[in-house]
Amino acid sequence: MNLHFQPNHPPVIAVCLAALMVCGCGAPEESVEGTSEPMELATESSRVELQPNLNDPYLWLEEVEGDEALAWAAEQNALTITRLQGDPRYELVRQEIEEVLTSDDRIPSPNLINGQVYNFWQDDKNLRGILRRTTLDSYRSEDTEWEIILDLDALAATEGANWVYKGRTCLHSNPSRCLLHLSDGGKDAVVIREFDLVSMTFVEDGFVIAEGKTNLDWLDADTLIVGTDFGDDSLTTSGYARTLRLWQRGTDLSSAPQIIKIDGEDMGVYFSAIMAGDSVIHLVTRRPDFFTEQSWLLTEEAELAEIPLPIDAEVRGVFDGQLLVLMRSEWTPEVDQTYSAGSLVAMDFEASVNAGAATDISLVLDPTTDDTLDSIEDLGITSETIYVSTLKDVSGQLLRVRQEKNKSWKIEQINLPENGAIEIVSADTYTDTLIARYQSFLTPQTHYLIEEDNEPVVIKKQQPQFDPNPFQVQQYFTASADGTRIPYYVVHAKDIPLDGSTPTRLTAYGGFEISRTPAYMSAAGQAWLKRGGAYVLANIRGGGEYGPRWHQTALLENRYRVFEDFIAVAEDLIDSGITSPDHLGISGGSNGGLLVTAVMVQRPDLFNAVISAVPLIDMLRYHRLLAGASWMAEYGNPEIEKHADFISEYSPYQNVAPGVDYPELFLWTNPKDDRVHPGHARKMAARMHEQGHSLFYFENAEGGHGGGANLSQLAQTRAMEIIYLVQKLAD
């Protein structure tokens, strides 16, 4: 069998495979060691007795663009806008947030490609944004000279379209030839158009694919492998590609030959071209669900040669002929070989594919036996080096990994600041160059350039956007209901009285292996701190902060642990005197929106404000709405009686009830969200109104799952959140 190694001139190694978009939005913040006494567990009398209501009179609100549904949303908007945007403090808050979002002193996020730096930039003059580039030398200078490649505002105006930039896919052998991903209003679905970065124009008669949740990559300069909506029977129940086709330039996409078709109940099938030395490797990956994958090498004969790995192992890239794999569960490929869940292993790629069994396996990193780390977060692969970002009690560190002549792995820690988040921003596969970012709640972003064996060098440092001196950050740990130690961060003024009077915003995510790490206070976070608020980030189970088990112990029938962890943090904040139920608010988006709405229904006595953004709420129908079926490995399948039983125990839409004193909820979404259906928020609002509850509902006209098609819209929504919190927790 011939492996499909396409010749490629630059001496490069593969980048990590692109991560799939997850059901999630939101971000977090810093780390100073602290302690907190375990709180007393809640008494049964303080919990609401839930009795699921399985009737659903509001299915008509699931018609995203239905006239009746849009009219209903407009009525709700009018009421909410009057109460929030009508507040005399709103405009000042909105201006503050927009000034931070569009300020010129933000660090342009770099994308390294063969010594050049690409960046997508938005500000008050470029609301939709510009794609631009510069040299690495210019980027590291104080006065960077940018070359504008594409102006999205101008393109949208010329074409009369609501374009939102969603990234690009470039040909490895000629990275100036790219496929641009353009979204209508922020949707996940995109239009694909071929673009030449040299001439800075769309390619005449180039590749174009109509709107869809398309995944694709280059096979060669004139051939793509495409997964998209090809019509009947071409999508999975999750709404993603069920087939991949080989599309040659100048031919009709609809008649392109099919290379694979997966089961309709699978999540989707994907194609990736990754660098491997002086070659490109082409991988086809079937994902049965969110946390499993089956991968094949696409050979020169367009045949699929399976890569021998456990179904839940995650391929993370190729380095020097070694396939790098992150283990989600324990793996014993040989009687005397066992690799722990959470470990990073390497194996001889070509030999393993040829033999049909993993060959020459070696352990790279194992958090279960290394006291200096709890989990592996990300990999960045340059031409000569593997970089690994890791966490220890939610604080980041960066490791440099190289293979010795005896095939052992040499690990050294990169000298970067402590007690914050350290993230890999960009790894240049064409050179031995990496850019990493450090930040904490009160320390703005600093970008470090790491070249070859040299020490990190500061190349960009963001100026403080607010005075950090009046504030402090502490990390606490508290016990959840089952005794598990849950960390959380608190950012607040140094002189707050511990009498329960501090307005406090508590947030978390708790799902899909996503870690919430310290990040510089956002524009809205700064506005909240300036108005006397405290900010709390809880690192609850369901995330990836402590490796695969931290996530897996909160899946399916154990979902209740996510809610118990969050409630434990809320009660600890109250017991410590930092805040009290009258001054405690919670917020979350997407899966985090499910979290805060479910906890509100279970423990309304703990909170006085709840922000639920683009949320999942009707958990007995989520799998039938948009991408919902792709998340059944996380939540369960409501079509299975046992699963329906444990889901119905917490699903907010079925458990919200009349006669209960809930906080005045703030729900927001938008009809351009094609990931989490806006019907979740709409139906919850309608049901709560029917039951006599007061709430705020807001539906932006666009924005997608991220909540804003441009920075001005984002500032509006964030300002409404702050005004809501001030009204409920501080006034």
GROMACS .gro file of C-alpha atoms in nm, residues 267-601:
model
  335
  267MET     CA    1  -2.213   1.316   1.421
  268GLY     CA    2  -2.027   1.383   1.094
  269VAL     CA    3  -1.731   1.303   0.867
  270TYR     CA    4  -1.438   1.538   0.813
  271PHE     CA    5  -1.126   1.580   0.602
  272SER     CA    6  -0.795   1.740   0.703
  273ALA     CA    7  -0.467   1.804   0.522
  274ILE     CA    8  -0.182   1.821   0.774
  275MET     CA    9   0.189   1.884   0.732
  276ALA     CA   10   0.440   1.603   0.790
  277GLY     CA   11   0.800   1.701   0.719
  278ASP     CA   12   0.824   1.785   0.350
  279SER     CA   13   0.491   1.619   0.275
  280VAL     CA   14   0.118   1.659   0.335
  281ILE     CA   15  -0.087   1.383   0.495
  282HIS     CA   16  -0.457   1.357   0.416
  283LEU     CA   17  -0.685   1.224   0.687
  284VAL     CA   18  -1.052   1.129   0.679
  285THR     CA   19  -1.221   1.124   1.020
  286ARG     CA   20  -1.559   0.982   1.111
  287ARG     CA   21  -1.697   1.111   1.439
  288PRO     CA   22  -1.966   0.881   1.581
  289ASP     CA   23  -2.021   1.139   1.854
  290PHE     CA   24  -1.856   1.440   2.011
  291PHE     CA   25  -1.586   1.245   2.195
  292THR     CA   26  -1.501   0.960   1.959
  293GLU     CA   27  -1.333   0.941   1.620
  294GLN     CA   28  -1.227   0.682   1.364
  295SER     CA   29  -0.955   0.802   1.125
  296TRP     CA   30  -0.816   0.680   0.796
  297LEU     CA   31  -0.525   0.783   0.581
  298LEU     CA   32  -0.635   0.869   0.227
  299THR     CA   33  -0.392   0.684  -0.002
  300GLU     CA   34  -0.271   0.782  -0.347
  301GLU     CA   35  -0.525   0.538  -0.489
  302ALA     CA   36  -0.801   0.728  -0.303
  303GLU     CA   37  -0.842   0.430  -0.070
  304LEU     CA   38  -0.891   0.455   0.306
  305ALA     CA   39  -0.627   0.292   0.530
  306GLU     CA   40  -0.747   0.287   0.889
  307ILE     CA   41  -0.528   0.431   1.165
  308PRO     CA   42  -0.520   0.174   1.451
  309LEU     CA   43  -0.633   0.366   1.760
  310PRO     CA   44  -0.897   0.336   2.034
  311ILE     CA   45  -1.225   0.497   1.930
  312ASP     CA   46  -1.198   0.771   2.195
  313ALA     CA   47  -0.834   0.864   2.124
  314GLU     CA   48  -0.782   1.210   1.978
  315VAL     CA   49  -0.530   1.262   1.695
  316ARG     CA   50  -0.345   1.589   1.762
  317GLY     CA   51  -0.087   1.607   1.480
  318VAL     CA   52   0.223   1.455   1.324
  319PHE     CA   53   0.583   1.531   1.415
  320ASP     CA   54   0.888   1.374   1.255
  321GLY     CA   55   0.691   1.071   1.138
  322GLN     CA   56   0.528   1.029   1.480
  323LEU     CA   57   0.150   1.045   1.516
  324LEU     CA   58   0.066   1.237   1.836
  325VAL     CA   59  -0.242   1.111   2.018
  326LEU     CA   60  -0.421   1.231   2.332
  327MET     CA   61  -0.586   0.952   2.531
  328ARG     CA   62  -0.936   0.999   2.675
  329SER     CA   63  -0.931   0.662   2.848
  330GLU     CA   64  -0.672   0.410   2.957
  331TRP     CA   65  -0.516   0.222   2.663
  332THR     CA   66  -0.338  -0.113   2.678
  333PRO     CA   67  -0.212  -0.189   2.323
  334GLU     CA   68   0.018  -0.464   2.458
  335VAL     CA   69  -0.004  -0.680   2.770
  336ASP     CA   70   0.284  -0.491   2.933
  337GLN     CA   71   0.193  -0.147   2.790
  338THR     CA   72  -0.068   0.078   2.950
  339TYR     CA   73  -0.116   0.449   2.886
  340SER     CA   74  -0.329   0.656   3.123
  341ALA     CA   75  -0.632   0.864   3.035
  342GLY     CA   76  -0.513   1.219   2.972
  343SER     CA   77  -0.166   1.116   2.853
  344LEU     CA   78  -0.001   1.217   2.525
  345VAL     CA   79   0.153   0.931   2.330
  346ALA     CA   80   0.338   0.900   2.000
  347MET     CA   81   0.357   0.614   1.751
  348ASP     CA   82   0.527   0.548   1.419
  349PHE     CA   83   0.263   0.669   1.177
  350GLU     CA   84   0.357   0.494   0.855
  351ALA     CA   85   0.453   0.166   1.020
  352SER     CA   86   0.131   0.160   1.225
  353VAL     CA   87  -0.090   0.215   0.920
  354ASN     CA   88   0.098  -0.047   0.718
  355ALA     CA   89   0.085  -0.303   1.001
  356GLY     CA   90  -0.273  -0.232   1.102
  357ALA     CA   91  -0.157  -0.210   1.464
  358ALA     CA   92   0.005   0.063   1.673
  359THR     CA   93   0.383   0.037   1.630
  360ASP     CA   94   0.676   0.187   1.825
  361ILE     CA   95   0.454   0.359   2.081
  362SER     CA   96   0.619   0.598   2.327
  363LEU     CA   97   0.488   0.806   2.616
  364VAL     CA   98   0.539   1.180   2.573
  365LEU     CA   99   0.356   1.322   2.879
  366ASP     CA  100   0.141   1.171   3.155
  367PRO     CA  101  -0.036   1.413   3.394
  368THR     CA  102  -0.134   1.124   3.621
  369THR     CA  103   0.231   1.059   3.714
  370ASP     CA  104   0.364   1.416   3.690
  371ASP     CA  105   0.295   1.629   3.996
  372THR     CA  106   0.363   1.950   3.800
  373LEU     CA  107   0.057   1.922   3.577
  374ASP     CA  108  -0.308   1.822   3.592
  375SER     CA  109  -0.406   1.826   3.226
  376ILE     CA  110  -0.285   1.882   2.870
  377GLU     CA  111  -0.465   2.170   2.705
  378ASP     CA  112  -0.320   2.221   2.358
  379LEU     CA  113  -0.036   2.138   2.118
  380GLY     CA  114   0.155   2.365   1.882
  381ILE     CA  115   0.384   2.200   1.628
  382THR     CA  116   0.658   2.393   1.449
  383SER     CA  117   0.915   2.262   1.201
  384GLU     CA  118   1.143   2.139   1.483
  385THR     CA  119   0.948   2.139   1.808
  386ILE     CA  120   0.631   2.027   1.984
  387TYR     CA  121   0.495   2.281   2.232
  388VAL     CA  122   0.240   2.168   2.491
  389SER     CA  123   0.029   2.398   2.705
  390THR     CA  124  -0.076   2.242   3.036
  391LEU     CA  125  -0.266   2.330   3.354
  392LYS     CA  126  -0.189   2.290   3.723
  393ASP     CA  127  -0.482   2.393   3.944
  394VAL     CA  128  -0.610   2.597   3.647
  395SER     CA  129  -0.286   2.797   3.608
  396GLY     CA  130  -0.103   2.756   3.279
  397GLN     CA  131   0.247   2.653   3.181
  398LEU     CA  132   0.418   2.584   2.849
  399LEU     CA  133   0.647   2.290   2.773
  400ARG     CA  134   0.898   2.240   2.490
  401VAL     CA  135   0.913   1.880   2.370
  402ARG     CA  136   1.173   1.726   2.139
  403GLN     CA  137   1.274   1.369   2.063
  404GLU     CA  138   1.624   1.253   2.152
  405LYS     CA  139   1.835   1.024   1.933
  406ASN     CA  140   1.746   0.731   2.158
  407LYS     CA  141   1.377   0.801   2.084
  408SER     CA  142   1.309   0.928   2.436
  409TRP     CA  143   1.134   1.262   2.477
  410LYS     CA  144   1.308   1.564   2.626
  411ILE     CA  145   1.072   1.792   2.818
  412GLU     CA  146   1.160   2.141   2.941
  413GLN     CA  147   0.941   2.414   3.084
  414ILE     CA  148   0.943   2.750   2.905
  415ASN     CA  149   1.016   3.043   3.134
  416LEU     CA  150   0.689   3.239   3.137
  417PRO     CA  151   0.494   3.419   3.413
  418GLU     CA  152   0.298   3.213   3.666
  419ASN     CA  153  -0.053   3.229   3.810
  420GLY     CA  154  -0.237   3.299   3.488
  421ALA     CA  155  -0.335   3.153   3.154
  422ILE     CA  156  -0.066   3.054   2.903
  423GLU     CA  157  -0.200   2.976   2.559
  424ILE     CA  158  -0.049   2.879   2.228
  425VAL     CA  159  -0.151   3.154   1.985
  426SER     CA  160   0.020   3.035   1.667
  427ALA     CA  161   0.284   2.780   1.566
  428ASP     CA  162   0.455   2.828   1.229
  429THR     CA  163   0.487   2.489   1.061
  430TYR     CA  164   0.726   2.639   0.805
  431THR     CA  165   0.977   2.763   1.067
  432ASP     CA  166   1.070   2.682   1.428
  433THR     CA  167   0.868   2.977   1.556
  434LEU     CA  168   0.584   3.001   1.807
  435ILE     CA  169   0.387   3.283   1.966
  436ALA     CA  170   0.240   3.225   2.313
  437ARG     CA  171   0.015   3.449   2.521
  438TYR     CA  172   0.007   3.514   2.895
  439GLN     CA  173  -0.273   3.692   3.080
  440SER     CA  174  -0.450   3.693   3.412
  441PHE     CA  175  -0.757   3.866   3.548
  442LEU     CA  176  -0.570   4.187   3.630
  443THR     CA  177  -0.274   4.151   3.392
  444PRO     CA  178  -0.339   4.234   3.028
  445GLN     CA  179  -0.222   4.011   2.746
  446THR     CA  180   0.148   3.978   2.666
  447HIS     CA  181   0.262   3.794   2.353
  448TYR     CA  182   0.592   3.608   2.360
  449LEU     CA  183   0.794   3.505   2.056
  450ILE     CA  184   0.982   3.176   2.093
  451GLU     CA  185   1.232   3.097   1.819
  452GLU     CA  186   1.432   2.772   1.817
  453ASP     CA  187   1.608   2.727   2.156
  454ASN     CA  188   1.596   3.095   2.250
  455GLU     CA  189   1.427   3.228   2.561
  456PRO     CA  190   1.081   3.384   2.513
  457VAL     CA  191   1.091   3.748   2.400
  458VAL     CA  192   0.807   3.995   2.457
  459ILE     CA  193   0.687   4.116   2.118
  460LYS     CA  194   0.350   4.269   2.207
  461LYS     CA  195   0.225   4.394   2.541
  462GLN     CA  196  -0.121   4.532   2.588
  463GLN     CA  197  -0.150   4.847   2.797
  464PRO     CA  198  -0.377   4.818   3.102
  465GLN     CA  199  -0.735   4.912   3.019
  466PHE     CA  200  -0.818   4.989   3.381
  467ASP     CA  201  -0.632   5.050   3.707
  468PRO     CA  202  -0.577   4.707   3.871
  469ASN     CA  203  -0.445   4.847   4.201
  470PRO     CA  204  -0.780   4.870   4.382
  471PHE     CA  205  -0.853   4.503   4.304
  472GLN     CA  206  -0.729   4.162   4.406
  473VAL     CA  207  -0.767   3.802   4.288
  474GLN     CA  208  -0.792   3.495   4.508
  475GLN     CA  209  -0.837   3.130   4.427
  476TYR     CA  210  -1.044   2.925   4.670
  477PHE     CA  211  -1.144   2.559   4.690
  478THR     CA  212  -1.470   2.429   4.828
  479ALA     CA  213  -1.633   2.087   4.866
  480SER     CA  214  -1.914   1.980   4.638
  481ALA     CA  215  -2.197   1.757   4.765
  482ASP     CA  216  -1.989   1.442   4.713
  483GLY     CA  217  -1.677   1.595   4.869
  484THR     CA  218  -1.497   1.673   4.542
  485ARG     CA  219  -1.265   1.974   4.571
  486ILE     CA  220  -1.389   2.252   4.338
  487PRO     CA  221  -1.166   2.554   4.261
  488TYR     CA  222  -1.298   2.901   4.194
  489TYR     CA  223  -1.151   3.249   4.145
  490VAL     CA  224  -1.281   3.572   4.296
  491VAL     CA  225  -1.192   3.918   4.160
  492HIS     CA  226  -1.302   4.206   4.379
  493ALA     CA  227  -1.204   4.536   4.536
  494LYS     CA  228  -0.948   4.497   4.814
  495ASP     CA  229  -1.160   4.674   5.070
  496ILE     CA  230  -1.494   4.497   5.036
  497PRO     CA  231  -1.675   4.435   5.364
  498LEU     CA  232  -1.739   4.067   5.430
  499ASP     CA  233  -2.099   4.137   5.528
  500GLY     CA  234  -2.269   3.987   5.224
  501SER     CA  235  -2.330   4.322   5.056
  502THR     CA  236  -2.103   4.292   4.749
  503PRO     CA  237  -2.286   4.260   4.415
  504THR     CA  238  -2.134   3.943   4.269
  505ARG     CA  239  -2.146   3.783   3.925
  506LEU     CA  240  -2.074   3.408   3.929
  507THR     CA  241  -2.013   3.221   3.605
  508ALA     CA  242  -1.900   2.877   3.485
  509TYR     CA  243  -1.932   2.648   3.184
  510GLY     CA  244  -1.902   2.285   3.295
  511GLY     CA  245  -1.911   2.084   2.977
  512PHE     CA  246  -1.749   1.943   2.663
  513GLU     CA  247  -1.398   1.921   2.815
  514ILE     CA  248  -1.369   2.301   2.791
  515SER     CA  249  -1.140   2.456   3.054
  516ARG     CA  250  -1.216   2.804   3.186
  517THR     CA  251  -0.881   2.968   3.259
  518PRO     CA  252  -0.786   3.315   3.389
  519ALA     CA  253  -0.828   3.587   3.128
  520TYR     CA  254  -0.790   3.964   3.144
  521MET     CA  255  -1.116   4.122   3.251
  522SER     CA  256  -1.338   4.172   2.949
  523ALA     CA  257  -1.490   4.504   2.852
  524ALA     CA  258  -1.810   4.411   3.036
  525GLY     CA  259  -1.609   4.274   3.329
  526GLN     CA  260  -1.425   4.603   3.364
  527ALA     CA  261  -1.754   4.794   3.365
  528TRP     CA  262  -1.882   4.561   3.637
  529LEU     CA  263  -1.575   4.598   3.859
  530LYS     CA  264  -1.586   4.978   3.825
  531ARG     CA  265  -1.942   4.973   3.958
  532GLY     CA  266  -1.847   4.787   4.275
  533GLY     CA  267  -1.913   4.435   4.152
  534ALA     CA  268  -1.716   4.117   4.220
  535TYR     CA  269  -1.651   3.857   3.950
  536VAL     CA  270  -1.633   3.483   4.023
  537LEU     CA  271  -1.522   3.205   3.789
  538ALA     CA  272  -1.599   2.849   3.902
  539ASN     CA  273  -1.402   2.557   3.754
  540ILE     CA  274  -1.670   2.293   3.792
  541ARG     CA  275  -1.672   1.937   3.661
  542GLY     CA  276  -1.766   1.882   3.300
  543GLY     CA  277  -1.471   2.092   3.187
  544GLY     CA  278  -1.116   1.979   3.116
  545GLU     CA  279  -0.925   2.154   3.396
  546TYR     CA  280  -0.821   1.827   3.558
  547GLY     CA  281  -0.812   1.599   3.256
  548PRO     CA  282  -1.063   1.358   3.099
  549ARG     CA  283  -1.203   1.227   3.428
  550TRP     CA  284  -1.302   1.581   3.536
  551HIS     CA  285  -1.525   1.584   3.229
  552GLN     CA  286  -1.641   1.224   3.224
  553THR     CA  287  -1.764   1.215   3.585
  554ALA     CA  288  -2.034   1.468   3.493
  555LEU     CA  289  -2.174   1.302   3.178
  556LEU     CA  290  -2.521   1.161   3.115
  557GLU     CA  291  -2.684   1.039   3.438
  558ASN     CA  292  -2.413   1.219   3.638
  559ARG     CA  293  -2.499   1.562   3.498
  560TYR     CA  294  -2.634   1.659   3.837
  561ARG     CA  295  -2.275   1.694   3.959
  562VAL     CA  296  -2.228   2.002   3.742
  563PHE     CA  297  -2.519   2.169   3.917
  564GLU     CA  298  -2.405   2.053   4.261
  565ASP     CA  299  -2.056   2.194   4.202
  566PHE     CA  300  -2.196   2.531   4.097
  567ILE     CA  301  -2.435   2.544   4.391
  568ALA     CA  302  -2.148   2.457   4.627
  569VAL     CA  303  -1.949   2.757   4.502
  570ALA     CA  304  -2.253   2.986   4.537
  571GLU     CA  305  -2.309   2.871   4.895
  572ASP     CA  306  -1.940   2.913   4.977
  573LEU     CA  307  -1.950   3.271   4.852
  574ILE     CA  308  -2.248   3.336   5.078
  575ASP     CA  309  -2.100   3.157   5.380
  576SER     CA  310  -1.773   3.351   5.345
  577GLY     CA  311  -1.954   3.685   5.361
  578ILE     CA  312  -1.842   3.794   5.015
  579THR     CA  313  -2.205   3.818   4.903
  580SER     CA  314  -2.560   3.710   4.986
  581PRO     CA  315  -2.857   3.581   4.786
  582ASP     CA  316  -2.992   3.934   4.739
  583HIS     CA  317  -2.662   4.039   4.578
  584LEU     CA  318  -2.560   3.720   4.395
  585GLY     CA  319  -2.618   3.681   4.022
  586ILE     CA  320  -2.518   3.402   3.787
  587SER     CA  321  -2.451   3.402   3.413
  588GLY     CA  322  -2.366   3.153   3.142
  589GLY     CA  323  -2.397   3.098   2.770
  590SER     CA  324  -2.487   2.795   2.558
  591ASN     CA  325  -2.414   2.492   2.779
  592GLY     CA  326  -2.346   2.753   3.049
  593GLY     CA  327  -2.694   2.891   2.981
  594LEU     CA  328  -2.834   2.548   3.057
  595LEU     CA  329  -2.626   2.541   3.375
  596VAL     CA  330  -2.752   2.869   3.520
  597THR     CA  331  -3.115   2.813   3.417
  598ALA     CA  332  -3.122   2.463   3.566
  599VAL     CA  333  -2.964   2.588   3.889
  600MET     CA  334  -3.213   2.874   3.903
  601VAL     CA  335  -3.499   2.624   3.882
   0.00000   0.00000   0.00000
